[in-house]
């Protein structure tokens, strides 16, 4: 196995196990559990490189379930998407050519300078607000920001966002 990714092998296995067990338990609960499992799976895929609309689904789930459950599953699903995206983009940028092109971009250099001053805060704020989140996610991955802090920031920004959106429902 590539030495760069060996450090992520155990967390990836644990995350996969938690995902499989969590979805299995939700399906055992019944149709309401299946709704939550479907939402969780959707959020795990909707928040990747190819984004799908999430607010309408969060509002709809907020009409049926307590906003805390909706926010917890939505933010956790988003973290799973961010986890996979981190590995994929890290692998993609390890080729060097793509990362060099991104780092030469004047706009990205400004963004990265701002990001490096307060990375965690930038991720939390852009995760919560309507400010575009993706450039800061990209900056975190290109700059090899700590995976644990990255996932914590994603969760800390997305949980209150999804909670407020679910409250609308």
PDB file of C-alpha atoms in Angstrom:
ATOM      1  CA  UNK A   1       0.000   0.000   0.000  1.00  0.00           C
ATOM      2  CA  UNK A   2       1.170   3.518  -0.720  1.00  0.00           C
ATOM      3  CA  UNK A   3       2.842   4.984   2.403  1.00  0.00           C
ATOM      4  CA  UNK A   4       0.928   8.238   1.978  1.00  0.00           C
ATOM      5  CA  UNK A   5      -2.390   6.476   2.511  1.00  0.00           C
ATOM      6  CA  UNK A   6      -1.403   3.859   5.106  1.00  0.00           C
ATOM      7  CA  UNK A   7      -2.215   6.323   7.886  1.00  0.00           C
ATOM      8  CA  UNK A   8      -5.800   6.471   6.635  1.00  0.00           C
ATOM      9  CA  UNK A   9      -6.368   2.711   6.281  1.00  0.00           C
ATOM     10  CA  UNK A  10      -7.627   2.105   9.824  1.00  0.00           C
ATOM     11  CA  UNK A  11      -9.852   5.222  10.004  1.00  0.00           C
ATOM     12  CA  UNK A  12     -11.336   4.294   6.629  1.00  0.00           C
ATOM     13  CA  UNK A  13     -12.163   0.782   7.844  1.00  0.00           C
ATOM     14  CA  UNK A  14     -13.697   2.100  11.056  1.00  0.00           C
ATOM     15  CA  UNK A  15     -15.724   4.682   9.137  1.00  0.00           C
ATOM     16  CA  UNK A  16     -16.939   2.022   6.713  1.00  0.00           C
ATOM     17  CA  UNK A  17     -17.945  -0.266   9.567  1.00  0.00           C
ATOM     18  CA  UNK A  18     -19.816   2.545  11.345  1.00  0.00           C
ATOM     19  CA  UNK A  19     -21.583   3.426   8.095  1.00  0.00           C
ATOM     20  CA  UNK A  20     -22.665  -0.163   7.413  1.00  0.00           C
ATOM     21  CA  UNK A  21     -23.779  -0.774  11.018  1.00  0.00           C
ATOM     22  CA  UNK A  22     -25.586   2.564  11.221  1.00  0.00           C
ATOM     23  CA  UNK A  23     -27.522   2.030   8.016  1.00  0.00           C
ATOM     24  CA  UNK A  24     -28.323  -1.553   9.042  1.00  0.00           C
ATOM     25  CA  UNK A  25     -29.702  -0.451  12.402  1.00  0.00           C
ATOM     26  CA  UNK A  26     -31.790   2.274  10.773  1.00  0.00           C
ATOM     27  CA  UNK A  27     -33.327  -0.238   8.350  1.00  0.00           C
ATOM     28  CA  UNK A  28     -34.222  -2.511  11.263  1.00  0.00           C
ATOM     29  CA  UNK A  29     -36.179   0.278  12.930  1.00  0.00           C
ATOM     30  CA  UNK A  30     -38.840   0.252  10.208  1.00  0.00           C
ATOM     31  CA  UNK A  31     -40.121   2.572   7.550  1.00  0.00           C
ATOM     32  CA  UNK A  32     -39.227   5.697   9.517  1.00  0.00           C
ATOM     33  CA  UNK A  33     -35.764   4.276   9.971  1.00  0.00           C
ATOM     34  CA  UNK A  34     -35.583   3.553   6.270  1.00  0.00           C
ATOM     35  CA  UNK A  35     -36.447   7.203   5.571  1.00  0.00           C
ATOM     36  CA  UNK A  36     -33.617   8.326   7.824  1.00  0.00           C
ATOM     37  CA  UNK A  37     -31.242   5.800   6.238  1.00  0.00           C
ATOM     38  CA  UNK A  38     -32.183   7.020   2.773  1.00  0.00           C
ATOM     39  CA  UNK A  39     -31.584  10.608   3.853  1.00  0.00           C
ATOM     40  CA  UNK A  40     -28.224   9.691   5.365  1.00  0.00           C
ATOM     41  CA  UNK A  41     -27.132   7.861   2.207  1.00  0.00           C
ATOM     42  CA  UNK A  42     -28.322  10.729   0.005  1.00  0.00           C
ATOM     43  CA  UNK A  43     -26.380  13.253   2.089  1.00  0.00           C
ATOM     44  CA  UNK A  44     -23.276  11.047   1.884  1.00  0.00           C
ATOM     45  CA  UNK A  45     -23.383  11.298  -1.906  1.00  0.00           C
ATOM     46  CA  UNK A  46     -24.970  14.733  -2.377  1.00  0.00           C
ATOM     47  CA  UNK A  47     -22.098  16.604  -0.732  1.00  0.00           C
ATOM     48  CA  UNK A  48     -19.300  15.309  -2.942  1.00  0.00           C
ATOM     49  CA  UNK A  49     -17.475  16.766  -5.924  1.00  0.00           C
ATOM     50  CA  UNK A  50     -20.709  16.496  -7.925  1.00  0.00           C
ATOM     51  CA  UNK A  51     -23.136  18.266  -5.577  1.00  0.00           C
ATOM     52  CA  UNK A  52     -26.832  17.510  -5.502  1.00  0.00           C
ATOM     53  CA  UNK A  53     -29.434  19.841  -3.952  1.00  0.00           C
ATOM     54  CA  UNK A  54     -29.741  19.271  -0.215  1.00  0.00           C
ATOM     55  CA  UNK A  55     -31.870  22.085   1.307  1.00  0.00           C
ATOM     56  CA  UNK A  56     -35.227  20.875  -0.094  1.00  0.00           C
ATOM     57  CA  UNK A  57     -34.577  17.372   1.242  1.00  0.00           C
ATOM     58  CA  UNK A  58     -33.511  18.733   4.641  1.00  0.00           C
ATOM     59  CA  UNK A  59     -36.698  20.848   4.813  1.00  0.00           C
ATOM     60  CA  UNK A  60     -38.833  17.826   3.885  1.00  0.00           C
ATOM     61  CA  UNK A  61     -37.131  15.652   6.516  1.00  0.00           C
ATOM     62  CA  UNK A  62     -37.619  18.439   9.065  1.00  0.00           C
ATOM     63  CA  UNK A  63     -41.388  18.119   8.583  1.00  0.00           C
ATOM     64  CA  UNK A  64     -41.290  14.470   9.645  1.00  0.00           C
ATOM     65  CA  UNK A  65     -38.381  14.190  12.091  1.00  0.00           C
ATOM     66  CA  UNK A  66     -36.892  16.225  14.898  1.00  0.00           C
ATOM     67  CA  UNK A  67     -34.403  18.788  13.510  1.00  0.00           C
ATOM     68  CA  UNK A  68     -31.629  17.401  15.717  1.00  0.00           C
ATOM     69  CA  UNK A  69     -31.843  13.982  14.033  1.00  0.00           C
ATOM     70  CA  UNK A  70     -31.967  15.558  10.592  1.00  0.00           C
ATOM     71  CA  UNK A  71     -28.975  17.788  11.353  1.00  0.00           C
ATOM     72  CA  UNK A  72     -26.988  14.937  12.915  1.00  0.00           C
ATOM     73  CA  UNK A  73     -27.521  12.582   9.985  1.00  0.00           C
ATOM     74  CA  UNK A  74     -27.033  15.334   7.409  1.00  0.00           C
ATOM     75  CA  UNK A  75     -23.792  16.583   8.940  1.00  0.00           C
ATOM     76  CA  UNK A  76     -22.465  13.043   9.433  1.00  0.00           C
ATOM     77  CA  UNK A  77     -23.315  12.192   5.830  1.00  0.00           C
ATOM     78  CA  UNK A  78     -21.546  15.349   4.725  1.00  0.00           C
ATOM     79  CA  UNK A  79     -18.482  14.320   6.740  1.00  0.00           C
ATOM     80  CA  UNK A  80     -18.457  10.931   5.043  1.00  0.00           C
ATOM     81  CA  UNK A  81     -18.590  12.670   1.661  1.00  0.00           C
ATOM     82  CA  UNK A  82     -15.772  15.006   2.740  1.00  0.00           C
ATOM     83  CA  UNK A  83     -13.732  12.011   3.925  1.00  0.00           C
ATOM     84  CA  UNK A  84     -13.992  10.295   0.534  1.00  0.00           C
ATOM     85  CA  UNK A  85     -13.404  13.542  -1.314  1.00  0.00           C
ATOM     86  CA  UNK A  86     -10.276  14.179   0.749  1.00  0.00           C
ATOM     87  CA  UNK A  87      -8.789  10.830  -0.295  1.00  0.00           C
ATOM     88  CA  UNK A  88      -9.787  11.138  -3.937  1.00  0.00           C
ATOM     89  CA  UNK A  89      -8.498  14.679  -4.374  1.00  0.00           C
ATOM     90  CA  UNK A  90      -5.321  13.963  -2.396  1.00  0.00           C
ATOM     91  CA  UNK A  91      -4.646  11.057  -4.732  1.00  0.00           C
ATOM     92  CA  UNK A  92      -5.483  13.186  -7.774  1.00  0.00           C
ATOM     93  CA  UNK A  93      -3.233  16.028  -6.638  1.00  0.00           C
ATOM     94  CA  UNK A  94      -0.385  13.632  -5.842  1.00  0.00           C
ATOM     95  CA  UNK A  95       0.210  13.545  -9.592  1.00  0.00           C
ATOM     96  CA  UNK A  96       1.720  17.015  -9.170  1.00  0.00           C
ATOM     97  CA  UNK A  97       0.652  18.477 -12.507  1.00  0.00           C
ATOM     98  CA  UNK A  98      -2.891  19.303 -11.440  1.00  0.00           C
ATOM     99  CA  UNK A  99      -1.861  20.714  -8.083  1.00  0.00           C
ATOM    100  CA  UNK A 100       0.802  22.877  -9.748  1.00  0.00           C
ATOM    101  CA  UNK A 101      -1.818  24.353 -12.085  1.00  0.00           C
ATOM    102  CA  UNK A 102      -4.136  25.113  -9.170  1.00  0.00           C
ATOM    103  CA  UNK A 103      -1.382  26.675  -7.083  1.00  0.00           C
ATOM    104  CA  UNK A 104      -0.348  28.972  -9.957  1.00  0.00           C
ATOM    105  CA  UNK A 105      -3.836  30.444 -10.131  1.00  0.00           C
ATOM    106  CA  UNK A 106      -3.816  33.993  -8.736  1.00  0.00           C
ATOM    107  CA  UNK A 107      -7.313  33.731  -7.221  1.00  0.00           C
ATOM    108  CA  UNK A 108      -6.466  30.438  -5.539  1.00  0.00           C
ATOM    109  CA  UNK A 109      -3.257  31.910  -4.065  1.00  0.00           C
ATOM    110  CA  UNK A 110      -5.298  34.715  -2.465  1.00  0.00           C
ATOM    111  CA  UNK A 111      -7.868  32.251  -1.192  1.00  0.00           C
ATOM    112  CA  UNK A 112      -5.134  30.018   0.215  1.00  0.00           C
ATOM    113  CA  UNK A 113      -3.434  32.957   1.941  1.00  0.00           C
ATOM    114  CA  UNK A 114      -6.727  33.864   3.624  1.00  0.00           C
ATOM    115  CA  UNK A 115      -7.439  30.211   4.379  1.00  0.00           C
ATOM    116  CA  UNK A 116      -4.036  29.608   6.006  1.00  0.00           C
ATOM    117  CA  UNK A 117      -4.622  32.431   8.482  1.00  0.00           C
ATOM    118  CA  UNK A 118      -7.638  30.749  10.082  1.00  0.00           C
ATOM    119  CA  UNK A 119      -8.340  27.477   8.307  1.00  0.00           C
ATOM    120  CA  UNK A 120     -10.711  25.937  10.846  1.00  0.00           C
ATOM    121  CA  UNK A 121     -12.748  29.132  11.222  1.00  0.00           C
ATOM    122  CA  UNK A 122     -12.962  29.553   7.424  1.00  0.00           C
ATOM    123  CA  UNK A 123     -14.262  26.018   7.009  1.00  0.00           C
ATOM    124  CA  UNK A 124     -16.834  26.376   9.794  1.00  0.00           C
ATOM    125  CA  UNK A 125     -18.114  29.761   8.590  1.00  0.00           C
ATOM    126  CA  UNK A 126     -18.348  28.753   4.937  1.00  0.00           C
ATOM    127  CA  UNK A 127     -19.933  25.449   5.942  1.00  0.00           C
ATOM    128  CA  UNK A 128     -22.653  27.292   7.840  1.00  0.00           C
ATOM    129  CA  UNK A 129     -23.284  30.314   5.638  1.00  0.00           C
ATOM    130  CA  UNK A 130     -24.275  30.614   1.973  1.00  0.00           C
ATOM    131  CA  UNK A 131     -20.671  31.609   1.139  1.00  0.00           C
ATOM    132  CA  UNK A 132     -19.386  29.042  -1.380  1.00  0.00           C
ATOM    133  CA  UNK A 133     -17.885  26.185   0.618  1.00  0.00           C
ATOM    134  CA  UNK A 134     -16.153  24.268  -2.177  1.00  0.00           C
ATOM    135  CA  UNK A 135     -13.172  26.634  -2.720  1.00  0.00           C
ATOM    136  CA  UNK A 136     -12.292  26.342   0.954  1.00  0.00           C
ATOM    137  CA  UNK A 137     -12.680  22.554   0.860  1.00  0.00           C
ATOM    138  CA  UNK A 138     -10.298  22.517  -2.078  1.00  0.00           C
ATOM    139  CA  UNK A 139      -7.859  24.792  -0.239  1.00  0.00           C
ATOM    140  CA  UNK A 140      -7.913  22.449   2.760  1.00  0.00           C
ATOM    141  CA  UNK A 141      -7.140  19.428   0.607  1.00  0.00           C
ATOM    142  CA  UNK A 142      -4.478  21.095  -1.556  1.00  0.00           C
ATOM    143  CA  UNK A 143      -2.707  22.443   1.519  1.00  0.00           C
ATOM    144  CA  UNK A 144      -2.927  19.001   3.199  1.00  0.00           C
ATOM    145  CA  UNK A 145      -4.871  20.381   6.133  1.00  0.00           C
ATOM    146  CA  UNK A 146      -5.318  17.874   8.960  1.00  0.00           C
ATOM    147  CA  UNK A 147      -8.026  15.362   8.065  1.00  0.00           C
ATOM    148  CA  UNK A 148      -9.375  15.248  11.623  1.00  0.00           C
ATOM    149  CA  UNK A 149      -9.637  19.044  11.879  1.00  0.00           C
ATOM    150  CA  UNK A 150     -11.117  19.195   8.389  1.00  0.00           C
ATOM    151  CA  UNK A 151     -13.876  16.733   9.298  1.00  0.00           C
ATOM    152  CA  UNK A 152     -14.536  18.472  12.626  1.00  0.00           C
ATOM    153  CA  UNK A 153     -14.857  21.822  10.835  1.00  0.00           C
ATOM    154  CA  UNK A 154     -17.219  20.341   8.241  1.00  0.00           C
ATOM    155  CA  UNK A 155     -19.394  18.884  11.008  1.00  0.00           C
ATOM    156  CA  UNK A 156     -19.270  22.083  13.092  1.00  0.00           C
ATOM    157  CA  UNK A 157     -20.379  24.169  10.120  1.00  0.00           C
ATOM    158  CA  UNK A 158     -22.953  21.847   8.622  1.00  0.00           C
ATOM    159  CA  UNK A 159     -24.755  20.675  11.788  1.00  0.00           C
ATOM    160  CA  UNK A 160     -26.201  24.095  12.732  1.00  0.00           C
ATOM    161  CA  UNK A 161     -26.931  24.856   9.067  1.00  0.00           C
ATOM    162  CA  UNK A 162     -28.951  21.665   8.627  1.00  0.00           C
ATOM    163  CA  UNK A 163     -30.623  22.185  12.010  1.00  0.00           C
ATOM    164  CA  UNK A 164     -31.876  25.638  11.008  1.00  0.00           C
ATOM    165  CA  UNK A 165     -32.986  24.412   7.570  1.00  0.00           C
ATOM    166  CA  UNK A 166     -34.834  21.468   9.204  1.00  0.00           C
ATOM    167  CA  UNK A 167     -36.531  23.926  11.582  1.00  0.00           C
ATOM    168  CA  UNK A 168     -38.097  25.553   8.521  1.00  0.00           C
ATOM    169  CA  UNK A 169     -39.759  22.224   7.781  1.00  0.00           C
TER     170      UNK A 169
END
